Coordinates of C-alpha atoms and ligand atoms in Angstrom, one line a residue:
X379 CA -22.8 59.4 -24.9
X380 CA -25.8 60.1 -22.4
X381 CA -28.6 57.7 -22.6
X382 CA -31.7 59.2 -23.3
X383 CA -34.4 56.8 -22.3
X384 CA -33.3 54.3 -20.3
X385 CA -35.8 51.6 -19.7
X386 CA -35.5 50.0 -16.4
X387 CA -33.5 46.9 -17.3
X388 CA -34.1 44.4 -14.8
X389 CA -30.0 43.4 -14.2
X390 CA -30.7 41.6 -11.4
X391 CA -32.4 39.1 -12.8
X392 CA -30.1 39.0 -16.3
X393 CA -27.4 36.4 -16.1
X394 CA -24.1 38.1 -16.3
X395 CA -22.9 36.6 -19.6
X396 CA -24.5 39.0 -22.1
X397 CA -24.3 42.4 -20.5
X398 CA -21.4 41.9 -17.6
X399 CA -17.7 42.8 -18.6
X400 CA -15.5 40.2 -18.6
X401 CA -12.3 40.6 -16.7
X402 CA -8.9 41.6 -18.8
X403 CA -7.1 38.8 -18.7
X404 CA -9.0 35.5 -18.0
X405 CA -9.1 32.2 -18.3
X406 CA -12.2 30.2 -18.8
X407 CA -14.3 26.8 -19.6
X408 CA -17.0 25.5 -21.6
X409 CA -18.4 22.3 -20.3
X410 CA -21.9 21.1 -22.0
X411 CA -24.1 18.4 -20.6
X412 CA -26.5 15.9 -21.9
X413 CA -29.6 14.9 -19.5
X414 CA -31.1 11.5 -20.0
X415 CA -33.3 12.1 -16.5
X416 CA -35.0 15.0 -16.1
X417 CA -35.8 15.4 -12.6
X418 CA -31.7 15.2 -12.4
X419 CA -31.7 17.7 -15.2
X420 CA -34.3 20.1 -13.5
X421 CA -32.0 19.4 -10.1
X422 CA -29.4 20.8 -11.9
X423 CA -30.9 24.1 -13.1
X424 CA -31.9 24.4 -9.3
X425 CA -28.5 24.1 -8.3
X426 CA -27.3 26.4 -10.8
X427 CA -30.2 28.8 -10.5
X428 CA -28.9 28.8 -7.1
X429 CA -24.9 29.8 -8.1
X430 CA -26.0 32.0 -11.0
X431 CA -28.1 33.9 -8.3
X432 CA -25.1 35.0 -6.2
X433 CA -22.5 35.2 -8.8
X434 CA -22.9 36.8 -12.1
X435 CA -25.7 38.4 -12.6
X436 CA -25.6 41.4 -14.8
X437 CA -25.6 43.8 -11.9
X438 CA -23.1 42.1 -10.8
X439 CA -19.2 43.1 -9.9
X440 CA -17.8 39.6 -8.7
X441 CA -15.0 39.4 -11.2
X442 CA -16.3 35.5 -11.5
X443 CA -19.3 35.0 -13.8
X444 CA -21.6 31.7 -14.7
X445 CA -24.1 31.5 -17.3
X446 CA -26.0 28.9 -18.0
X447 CA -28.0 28.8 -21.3
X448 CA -30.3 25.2 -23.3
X449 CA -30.3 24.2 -26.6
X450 CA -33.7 23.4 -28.1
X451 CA -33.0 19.6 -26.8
X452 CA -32.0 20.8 -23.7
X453 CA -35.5 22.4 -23.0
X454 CA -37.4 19.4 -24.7
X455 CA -35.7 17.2 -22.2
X456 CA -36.3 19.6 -18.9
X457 CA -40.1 18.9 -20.5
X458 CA -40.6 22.2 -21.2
X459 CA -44.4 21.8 -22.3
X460 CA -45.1 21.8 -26.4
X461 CA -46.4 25.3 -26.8
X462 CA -43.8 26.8 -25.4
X463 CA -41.1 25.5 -27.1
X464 CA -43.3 26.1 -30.1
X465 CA -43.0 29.4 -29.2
X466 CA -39.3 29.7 -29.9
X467 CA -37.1 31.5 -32.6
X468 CA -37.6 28.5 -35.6
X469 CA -33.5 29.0 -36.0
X470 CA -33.1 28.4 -32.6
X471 CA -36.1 25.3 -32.9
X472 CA -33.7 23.7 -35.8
X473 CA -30.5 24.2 -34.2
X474 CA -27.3 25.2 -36.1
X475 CA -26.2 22.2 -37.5
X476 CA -29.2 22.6 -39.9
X477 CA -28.6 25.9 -40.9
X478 CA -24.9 24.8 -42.3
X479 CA -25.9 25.5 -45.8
X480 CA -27.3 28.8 -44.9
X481 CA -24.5 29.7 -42.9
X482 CA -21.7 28.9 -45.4
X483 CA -20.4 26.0 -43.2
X484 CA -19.7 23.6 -45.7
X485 CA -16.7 21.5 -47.2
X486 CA -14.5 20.9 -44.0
X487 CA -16.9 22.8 -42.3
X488 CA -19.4 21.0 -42.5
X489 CA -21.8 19.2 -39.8
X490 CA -20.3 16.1 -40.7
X491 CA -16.7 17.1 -39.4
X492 CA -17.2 18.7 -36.9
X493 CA -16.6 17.9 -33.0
X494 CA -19.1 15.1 -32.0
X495 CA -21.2 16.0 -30.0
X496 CA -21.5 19.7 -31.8
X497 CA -24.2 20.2 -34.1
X498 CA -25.9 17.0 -32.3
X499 CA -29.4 16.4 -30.4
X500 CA -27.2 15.4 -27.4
X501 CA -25.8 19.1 -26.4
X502 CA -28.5 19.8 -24.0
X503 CA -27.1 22.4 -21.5
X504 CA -23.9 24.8 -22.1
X505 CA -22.0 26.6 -18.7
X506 CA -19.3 29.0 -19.1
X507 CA -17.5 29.7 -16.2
X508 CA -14.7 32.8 -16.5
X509 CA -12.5 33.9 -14.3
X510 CA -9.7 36.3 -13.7
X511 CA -7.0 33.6 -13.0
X512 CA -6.8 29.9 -12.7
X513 CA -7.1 29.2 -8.9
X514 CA -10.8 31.3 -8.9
X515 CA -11.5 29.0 -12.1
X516 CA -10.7 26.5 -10.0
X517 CA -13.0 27.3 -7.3
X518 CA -15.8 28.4 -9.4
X519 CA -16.2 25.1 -11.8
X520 CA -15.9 22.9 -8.7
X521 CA -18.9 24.7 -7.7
X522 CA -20.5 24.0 -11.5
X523 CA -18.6 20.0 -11.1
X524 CA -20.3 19.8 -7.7
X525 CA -24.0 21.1 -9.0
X526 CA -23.9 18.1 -11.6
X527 CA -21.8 14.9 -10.0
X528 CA -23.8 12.9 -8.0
X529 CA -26.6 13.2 -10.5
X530 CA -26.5 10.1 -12.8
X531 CA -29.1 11.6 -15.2
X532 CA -26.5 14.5 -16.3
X533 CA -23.4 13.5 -18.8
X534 CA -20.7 16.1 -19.6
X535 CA -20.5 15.5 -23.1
X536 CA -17.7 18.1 -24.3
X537 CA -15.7 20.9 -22.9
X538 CA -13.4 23.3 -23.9
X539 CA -10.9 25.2 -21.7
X540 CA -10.6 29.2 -23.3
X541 CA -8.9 31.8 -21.9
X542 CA -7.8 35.5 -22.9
X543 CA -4.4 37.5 -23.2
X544 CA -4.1 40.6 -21.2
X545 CA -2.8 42.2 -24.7
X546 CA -6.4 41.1 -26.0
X547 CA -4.9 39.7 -29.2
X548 CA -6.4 36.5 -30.5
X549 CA -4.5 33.7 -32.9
X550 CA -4.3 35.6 -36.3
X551 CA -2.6 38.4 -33.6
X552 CA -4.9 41.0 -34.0
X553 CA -6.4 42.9 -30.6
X554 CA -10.2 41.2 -30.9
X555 CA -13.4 42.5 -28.7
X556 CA -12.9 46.2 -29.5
X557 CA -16.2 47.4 -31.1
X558 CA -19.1 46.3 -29.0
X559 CA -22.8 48.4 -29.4
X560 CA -23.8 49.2 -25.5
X561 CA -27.4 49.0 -24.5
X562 CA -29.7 51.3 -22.9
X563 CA -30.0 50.6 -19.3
X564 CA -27.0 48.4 -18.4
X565 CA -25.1 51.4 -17.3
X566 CA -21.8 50.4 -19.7
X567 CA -20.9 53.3 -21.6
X568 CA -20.8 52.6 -25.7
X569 CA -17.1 52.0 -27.0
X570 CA -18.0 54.3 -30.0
X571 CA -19.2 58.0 -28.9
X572 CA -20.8 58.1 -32.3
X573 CA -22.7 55.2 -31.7
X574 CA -26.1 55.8 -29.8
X575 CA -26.7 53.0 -27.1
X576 CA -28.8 50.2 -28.5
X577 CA -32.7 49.9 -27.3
X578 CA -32.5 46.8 -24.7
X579 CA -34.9 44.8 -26.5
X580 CA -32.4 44.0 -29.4
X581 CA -30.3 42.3 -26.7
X582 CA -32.2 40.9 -24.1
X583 CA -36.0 39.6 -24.2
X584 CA -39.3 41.3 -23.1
X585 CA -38.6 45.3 -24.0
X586 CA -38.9 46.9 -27.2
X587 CA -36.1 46.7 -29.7
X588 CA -35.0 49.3 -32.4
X589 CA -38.5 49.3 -34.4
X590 CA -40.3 50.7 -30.8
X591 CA -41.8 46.8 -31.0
X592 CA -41.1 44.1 -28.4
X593 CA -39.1 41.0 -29.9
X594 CA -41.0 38.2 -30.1
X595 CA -40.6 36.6 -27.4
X596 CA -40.6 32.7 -26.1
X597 CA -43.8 32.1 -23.9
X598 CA -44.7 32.2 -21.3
X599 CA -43.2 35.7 -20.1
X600 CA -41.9 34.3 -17.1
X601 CA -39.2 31.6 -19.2
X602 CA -38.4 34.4 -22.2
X603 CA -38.6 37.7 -20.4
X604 CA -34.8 38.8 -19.9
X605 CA -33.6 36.0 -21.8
X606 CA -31.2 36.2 -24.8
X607 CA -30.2 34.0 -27.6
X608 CA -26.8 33.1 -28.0
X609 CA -25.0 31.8 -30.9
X610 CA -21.9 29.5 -29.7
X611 CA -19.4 28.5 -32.6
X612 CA -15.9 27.1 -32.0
X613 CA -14.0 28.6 -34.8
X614 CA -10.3 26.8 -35.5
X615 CA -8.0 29.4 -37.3
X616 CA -5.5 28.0 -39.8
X617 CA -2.3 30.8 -38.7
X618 CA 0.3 29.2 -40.6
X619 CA -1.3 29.3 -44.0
X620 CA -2.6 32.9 -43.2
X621 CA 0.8 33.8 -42.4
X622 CA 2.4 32.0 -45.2
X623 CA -0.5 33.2 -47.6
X624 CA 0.6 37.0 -46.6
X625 CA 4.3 36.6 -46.6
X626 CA 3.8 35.1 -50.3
X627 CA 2.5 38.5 -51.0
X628 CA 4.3 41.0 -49.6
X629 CA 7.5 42.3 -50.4
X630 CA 8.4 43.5 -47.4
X631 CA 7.2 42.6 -43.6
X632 CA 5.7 45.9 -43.5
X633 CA 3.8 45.2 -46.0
X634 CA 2.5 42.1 -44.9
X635 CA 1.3 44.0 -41.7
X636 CA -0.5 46.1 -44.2
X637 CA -2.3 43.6 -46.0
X638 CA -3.2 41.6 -43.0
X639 CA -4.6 45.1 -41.7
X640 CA -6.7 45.8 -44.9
X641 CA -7.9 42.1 -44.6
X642 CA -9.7 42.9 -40.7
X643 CA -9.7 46.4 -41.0
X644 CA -7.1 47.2 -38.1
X645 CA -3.6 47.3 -37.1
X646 CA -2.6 43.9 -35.2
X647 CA -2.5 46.7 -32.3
X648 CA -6.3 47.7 -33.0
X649 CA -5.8 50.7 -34.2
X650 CA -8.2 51.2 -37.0
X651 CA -7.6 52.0 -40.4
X652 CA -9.7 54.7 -40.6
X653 CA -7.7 56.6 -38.1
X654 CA -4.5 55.4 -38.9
X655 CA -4.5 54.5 -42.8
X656 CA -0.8 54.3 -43.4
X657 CA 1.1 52.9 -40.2
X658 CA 0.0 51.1 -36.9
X659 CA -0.4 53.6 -34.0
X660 CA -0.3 51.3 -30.8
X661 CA -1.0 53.9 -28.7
X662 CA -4.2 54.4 -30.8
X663 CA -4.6 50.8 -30.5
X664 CA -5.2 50.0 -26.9
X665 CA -7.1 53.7 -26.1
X666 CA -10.6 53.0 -25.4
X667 CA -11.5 56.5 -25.6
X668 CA -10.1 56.7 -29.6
X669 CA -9.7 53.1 -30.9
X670 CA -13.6 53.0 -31.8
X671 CA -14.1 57.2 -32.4
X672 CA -14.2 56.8 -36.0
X673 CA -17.2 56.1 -39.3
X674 CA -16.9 55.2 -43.0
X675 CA -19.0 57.7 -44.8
X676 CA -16.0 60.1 -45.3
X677 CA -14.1 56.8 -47.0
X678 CA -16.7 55.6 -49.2
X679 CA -14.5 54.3 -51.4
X680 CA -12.3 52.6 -48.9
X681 CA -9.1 54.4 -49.7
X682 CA -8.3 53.6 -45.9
X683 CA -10.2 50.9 -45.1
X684 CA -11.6 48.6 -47.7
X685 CA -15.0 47.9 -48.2
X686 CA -15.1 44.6 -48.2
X687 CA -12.9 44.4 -44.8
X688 CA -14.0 41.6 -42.2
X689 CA -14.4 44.8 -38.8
X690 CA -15.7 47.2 -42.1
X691 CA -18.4 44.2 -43.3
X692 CA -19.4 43.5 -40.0
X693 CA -20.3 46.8 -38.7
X694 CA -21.0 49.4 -42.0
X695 CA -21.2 52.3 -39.7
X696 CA -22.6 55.2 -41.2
X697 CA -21.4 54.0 -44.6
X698 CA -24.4 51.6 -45.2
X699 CA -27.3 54.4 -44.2
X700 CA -26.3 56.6 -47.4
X701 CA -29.2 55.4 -49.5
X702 CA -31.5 55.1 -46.3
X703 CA -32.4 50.8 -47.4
X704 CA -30.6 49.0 -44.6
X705 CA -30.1 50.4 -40.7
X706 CA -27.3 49.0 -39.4
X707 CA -28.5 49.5 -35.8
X708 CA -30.7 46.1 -36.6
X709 CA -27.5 44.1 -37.5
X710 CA -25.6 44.8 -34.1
X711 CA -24.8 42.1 -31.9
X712 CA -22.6 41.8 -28.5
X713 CA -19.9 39.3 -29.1
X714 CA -18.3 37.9 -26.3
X715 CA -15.5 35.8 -28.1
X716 CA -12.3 33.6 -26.7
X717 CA -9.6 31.7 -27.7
X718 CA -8.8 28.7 -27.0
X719 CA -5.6 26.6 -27.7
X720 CA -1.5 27.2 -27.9
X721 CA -0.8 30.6 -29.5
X722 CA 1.6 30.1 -32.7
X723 CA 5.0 31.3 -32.0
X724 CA 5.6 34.8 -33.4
X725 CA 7.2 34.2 -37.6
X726 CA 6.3 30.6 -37.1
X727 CA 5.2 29.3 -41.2
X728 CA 4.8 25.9 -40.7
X729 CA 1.4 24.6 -39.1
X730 CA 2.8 22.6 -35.9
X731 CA -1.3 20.9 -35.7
X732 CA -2.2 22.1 -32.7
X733 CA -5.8 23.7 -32.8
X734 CA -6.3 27.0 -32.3
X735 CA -8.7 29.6 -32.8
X736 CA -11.4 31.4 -31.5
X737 CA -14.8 30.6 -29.9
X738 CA -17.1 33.1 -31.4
X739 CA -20.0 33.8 -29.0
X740 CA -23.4 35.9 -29.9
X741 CA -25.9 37.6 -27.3
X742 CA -29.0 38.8 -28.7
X743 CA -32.5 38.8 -29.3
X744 CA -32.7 38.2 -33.0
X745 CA -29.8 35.3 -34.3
X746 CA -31.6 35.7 -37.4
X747 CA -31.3 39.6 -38.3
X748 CA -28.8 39.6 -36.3
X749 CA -26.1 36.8 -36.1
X750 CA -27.1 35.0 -39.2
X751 CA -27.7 38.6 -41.3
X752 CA -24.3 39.3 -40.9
X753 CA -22.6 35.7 -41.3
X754 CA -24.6 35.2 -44.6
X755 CA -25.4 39.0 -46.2
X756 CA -22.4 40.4 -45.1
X757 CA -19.6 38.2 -44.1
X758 CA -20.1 35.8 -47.0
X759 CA -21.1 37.9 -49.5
X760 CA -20.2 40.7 -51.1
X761 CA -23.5 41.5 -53.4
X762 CA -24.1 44.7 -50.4
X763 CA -20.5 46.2 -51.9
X764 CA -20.7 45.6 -54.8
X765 CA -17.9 43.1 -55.3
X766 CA -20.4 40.0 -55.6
X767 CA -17.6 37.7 -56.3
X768 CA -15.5 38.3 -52.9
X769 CA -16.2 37.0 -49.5
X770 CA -15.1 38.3 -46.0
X771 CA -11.0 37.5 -46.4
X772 CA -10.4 36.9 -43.2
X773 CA -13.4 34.7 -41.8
X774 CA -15.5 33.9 -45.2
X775 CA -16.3 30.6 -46.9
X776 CA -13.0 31.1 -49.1
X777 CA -12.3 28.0 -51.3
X778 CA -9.3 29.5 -53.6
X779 CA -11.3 30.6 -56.3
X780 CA -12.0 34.4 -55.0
X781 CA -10.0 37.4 -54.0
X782 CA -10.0 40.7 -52.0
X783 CA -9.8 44.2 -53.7
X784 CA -7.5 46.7 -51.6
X785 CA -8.4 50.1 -53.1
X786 CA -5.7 52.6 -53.6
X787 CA -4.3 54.9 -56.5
X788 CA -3.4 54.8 -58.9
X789 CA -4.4 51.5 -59.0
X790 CA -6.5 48.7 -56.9
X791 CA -4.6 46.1 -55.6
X792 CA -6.3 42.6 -55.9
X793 CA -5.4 39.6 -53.9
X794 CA -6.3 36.2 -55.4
X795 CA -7.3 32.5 -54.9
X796 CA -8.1 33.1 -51.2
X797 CA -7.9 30.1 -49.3
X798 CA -10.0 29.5 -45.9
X799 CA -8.6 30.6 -43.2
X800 CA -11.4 29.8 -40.4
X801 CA -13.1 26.2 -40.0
X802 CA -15.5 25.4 -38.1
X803 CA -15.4 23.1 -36.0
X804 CA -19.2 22.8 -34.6
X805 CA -21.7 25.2 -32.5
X806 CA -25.2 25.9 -31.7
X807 CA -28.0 27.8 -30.6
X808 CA -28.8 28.1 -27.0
X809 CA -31.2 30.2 -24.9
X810 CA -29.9 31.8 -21.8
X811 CA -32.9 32.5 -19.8
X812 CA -33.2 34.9 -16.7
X813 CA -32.7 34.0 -13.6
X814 CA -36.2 33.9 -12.8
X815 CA -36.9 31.8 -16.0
X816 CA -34.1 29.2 -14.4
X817 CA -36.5 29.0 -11.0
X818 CA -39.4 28.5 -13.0
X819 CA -37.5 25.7 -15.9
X820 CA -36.6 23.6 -12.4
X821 CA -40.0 23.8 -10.8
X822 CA -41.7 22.4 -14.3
X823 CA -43.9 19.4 -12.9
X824 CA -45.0 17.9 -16.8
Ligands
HEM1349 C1 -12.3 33.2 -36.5 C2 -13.2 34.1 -36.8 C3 -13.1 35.6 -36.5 C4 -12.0 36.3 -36.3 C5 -10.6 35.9 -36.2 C6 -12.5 37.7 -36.1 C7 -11.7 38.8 -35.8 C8 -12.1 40.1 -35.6 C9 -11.3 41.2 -35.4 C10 -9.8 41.1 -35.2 C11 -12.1 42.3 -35.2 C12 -11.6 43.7 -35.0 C13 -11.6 44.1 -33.6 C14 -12.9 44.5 -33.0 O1 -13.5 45.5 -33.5 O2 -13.3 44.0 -32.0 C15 -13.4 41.8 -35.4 C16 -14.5 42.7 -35.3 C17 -15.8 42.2 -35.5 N1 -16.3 40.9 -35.8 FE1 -15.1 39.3 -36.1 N2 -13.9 37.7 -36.2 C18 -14.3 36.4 -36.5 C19 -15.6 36.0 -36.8 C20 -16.7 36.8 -36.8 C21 -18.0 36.4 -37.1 C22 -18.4 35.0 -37.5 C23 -18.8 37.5 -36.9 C24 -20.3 37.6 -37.1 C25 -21.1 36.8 -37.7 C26 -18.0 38.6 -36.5 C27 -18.4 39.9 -36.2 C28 -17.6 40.9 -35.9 C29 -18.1 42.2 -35.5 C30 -19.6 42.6 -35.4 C31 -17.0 43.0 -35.3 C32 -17.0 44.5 -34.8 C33 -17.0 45.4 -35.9 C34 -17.1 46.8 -35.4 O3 -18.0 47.2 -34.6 O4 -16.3 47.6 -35.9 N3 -16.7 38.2 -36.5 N4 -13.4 40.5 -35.6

């Protein structure tokens, strides 16, 4: 779809981790770092300003990307004066540890399980370095190793190696990363052609958004403007019991494909539902021109795909602008999720207790209309379908006590005592600032 207006988004100065496209397959790496000096800590963003500025920027096409992005600590510690920081998204100020009850991560969830240091005042700076094989990995976190050894002030406190299959799929098996909004001025075309390209501003920082207002944004311009929040979760995926839980279900292994497609809202393959209601399509699956070329409104009851859905609850489509009180368009995010650990052996049952799953990251400018609108309104609830009792199946806060409700005549199938299939296993709230922003954070003098 042609962009009408396209503000001049400044991509040279956008880090590339937001708006660049990743390579098909990669491999990857997390590493976060504490700072207990901060002139080390503001060397570091030097050096990194430095490496961010010749590879990955969102203009970029080096296959090899960097971004850099602070937690609320992380910026306290670089002595990022008061007002500024004050100035900050209060979810962002509190971090994400303290917005567990809000966010539905509780029971094993919780803060108190999860990965130390995750959820802790101690994750100051987060790197993710992908690449499009090993050996360029290689190359490119020795360049991040070199930019913080020598500097006794820095600590790498956790790190987590990710990568992803050329197929796409992630550990339930389903294709993953397939409906993403595009944004005006980044010259990526949308993967839906019935979905208009998103105003910048409900991406990246300092232009106006989908209300035709700028986002508020951190001060002063020079740290917030092209900047973009991003929500960072490692998410460990229980496959056995998910498989097991299906199997006990179905009749047939057909069947279980179906249900596990009803559950996301697409064929392992990716072909969605709504195209391809009755049997997967592969073909439909991996086409980019038709895996995403479809809306709800004409399935309102979810004959083909059903409401409550994790792809169908996350992104409403047309279906949720029928009675004009919510607008989707300010609930869209850019995920740019991973996996991480040992795929499970194809008609594997038995949990072997490795830990897999998926690391679920967020760009945009809002995480709480955004991000946490989805998680909490959406994901783990069902009040906005009408089925208040049922939570995403796939990815919700399921303790056994609720089901799922496949519609389909004569009569609607209901799944029962859903147990959790996704834990979490820690995350936060970071702030990836421009690359101008990073000159300015290493320059501070307080
Ligand atoms: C382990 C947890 C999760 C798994 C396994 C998972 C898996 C999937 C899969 C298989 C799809 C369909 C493919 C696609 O459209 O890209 C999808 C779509 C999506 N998911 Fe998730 N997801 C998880 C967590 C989340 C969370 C926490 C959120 C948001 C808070 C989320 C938001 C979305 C969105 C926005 C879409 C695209 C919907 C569309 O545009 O059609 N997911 N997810």
């Amino acid at each position: 779809m042609a962009e009408a207006t396209s503000p001049h988004l400044e991509l040279d100065d956008i880090q590339s981790g937001a708006l660049f496209e990743r390579p098909s397959p990669y491999v990857g790496t997390y590493l976060f770092l504490r700072i207990t000096d901060r002139a080390d800590g503001r060397e570091l963003v030097r050096r990194l300003h430095r490496i961010a500025s010749t590879s990955g920027t969102a203009d970029g096409r080096d296959d090899t990307s960097l971004t850099v992005a602070f937690s609320y600590h992380g910026l306290t510690a670089l002595g990022v004066p008061q007002t500024s920081l004050d100035s900050f998204a209060p979810e962002f100020r509190e971090g994400m540890a303290a917005r567990a009850a809000v966010l539905g991560d509780t029971g094993e969830s919780s803060p108190e399980h999860w990965e130390p240091p995750l959820g802790s005042a101690d994750v100051h700076v987060a790197i993710a370095v992908l690449s499009p094989d090993p050996a360029r990995l290689q190359a490119a976190a020795e360049k991040a190793r070199r930019a913080h050894t020598e500097l006794p002030g820095l600590e790498v406190v956790w790190r987590q190696d990710c990568y992803q299959l050329a197929t796409g799929r992630t550990s339930f098996g389903f294709k993953d990363g397939i409906g993403q909004p595009a944004v005006e001025g980044s010259r990526r075309p949308s993967t839906s052609p019935r979905e208009r390209p998103l105003k910048a501003g409900e991406i990246i920082l300092g232009y106006p958004d989908e209300t035709g207002e700028l986002p508020p944004m951190p001060t002063p311009e020079v740290l917030g403007r092209n900047g973009t929040y991003v929500v960072f979760r490692k998410l460990h995926t229980k496959v056995a019991a998910y498989r097991r839980y299906l199997r006990d279900r179905a009749a047939s292994r057909a069947e279980e494909d179906l249900l596990g497609a009803k559950m996301v809202g697409r064929w392992q393959s990716g072909a969605p539902l709504s195209l391809a209601p009755d049997r997967d399509d592969p073909e439909l699956g991996v086409d980019p021109r038709r895996n995403n070329d479809f809306l709800f409104a004409d399935d309102p009851r979810g004959f083909k795909c059903p409401v409550g859905a994790h792809a169908r609850r996350a992104n409403p489509r047309d279906a949720m602008d029928q009675d004009g009180s919510v607008d989707v368009r300010l609930h869209r995010m850019i995920r740019r999720g991973t996996s991480y650990g040992p795929p499970l052996p194809p008609g594997v049952l038995e949990d072997d207790g490795a830990d897999r799953g998926i690391i679920f990251v967020f760009a945009g400018a809002h995480i709480r209309r955004q991000f946490e609108f989805v998680k909490t309104q959406w994901l783990n609830d069902g009040i906005f379908i009408g089925a208040p009792f049922e939570k995403d199946p796939l990815v919700g806060p399921n303790d056994g006590s609720s089901g799922f409700t496949i519609p389909q005549r004569p009569i609607r199938r209901k799944l029962q005592n859903l147990p959790p299939f996704v834990v979490t296993r820690g995350g936060e709230y970071f702030f990836a600032p421009g690359l101008k922003a990073m000159g300015w954070l290493a320059e501070l003098n307080t």
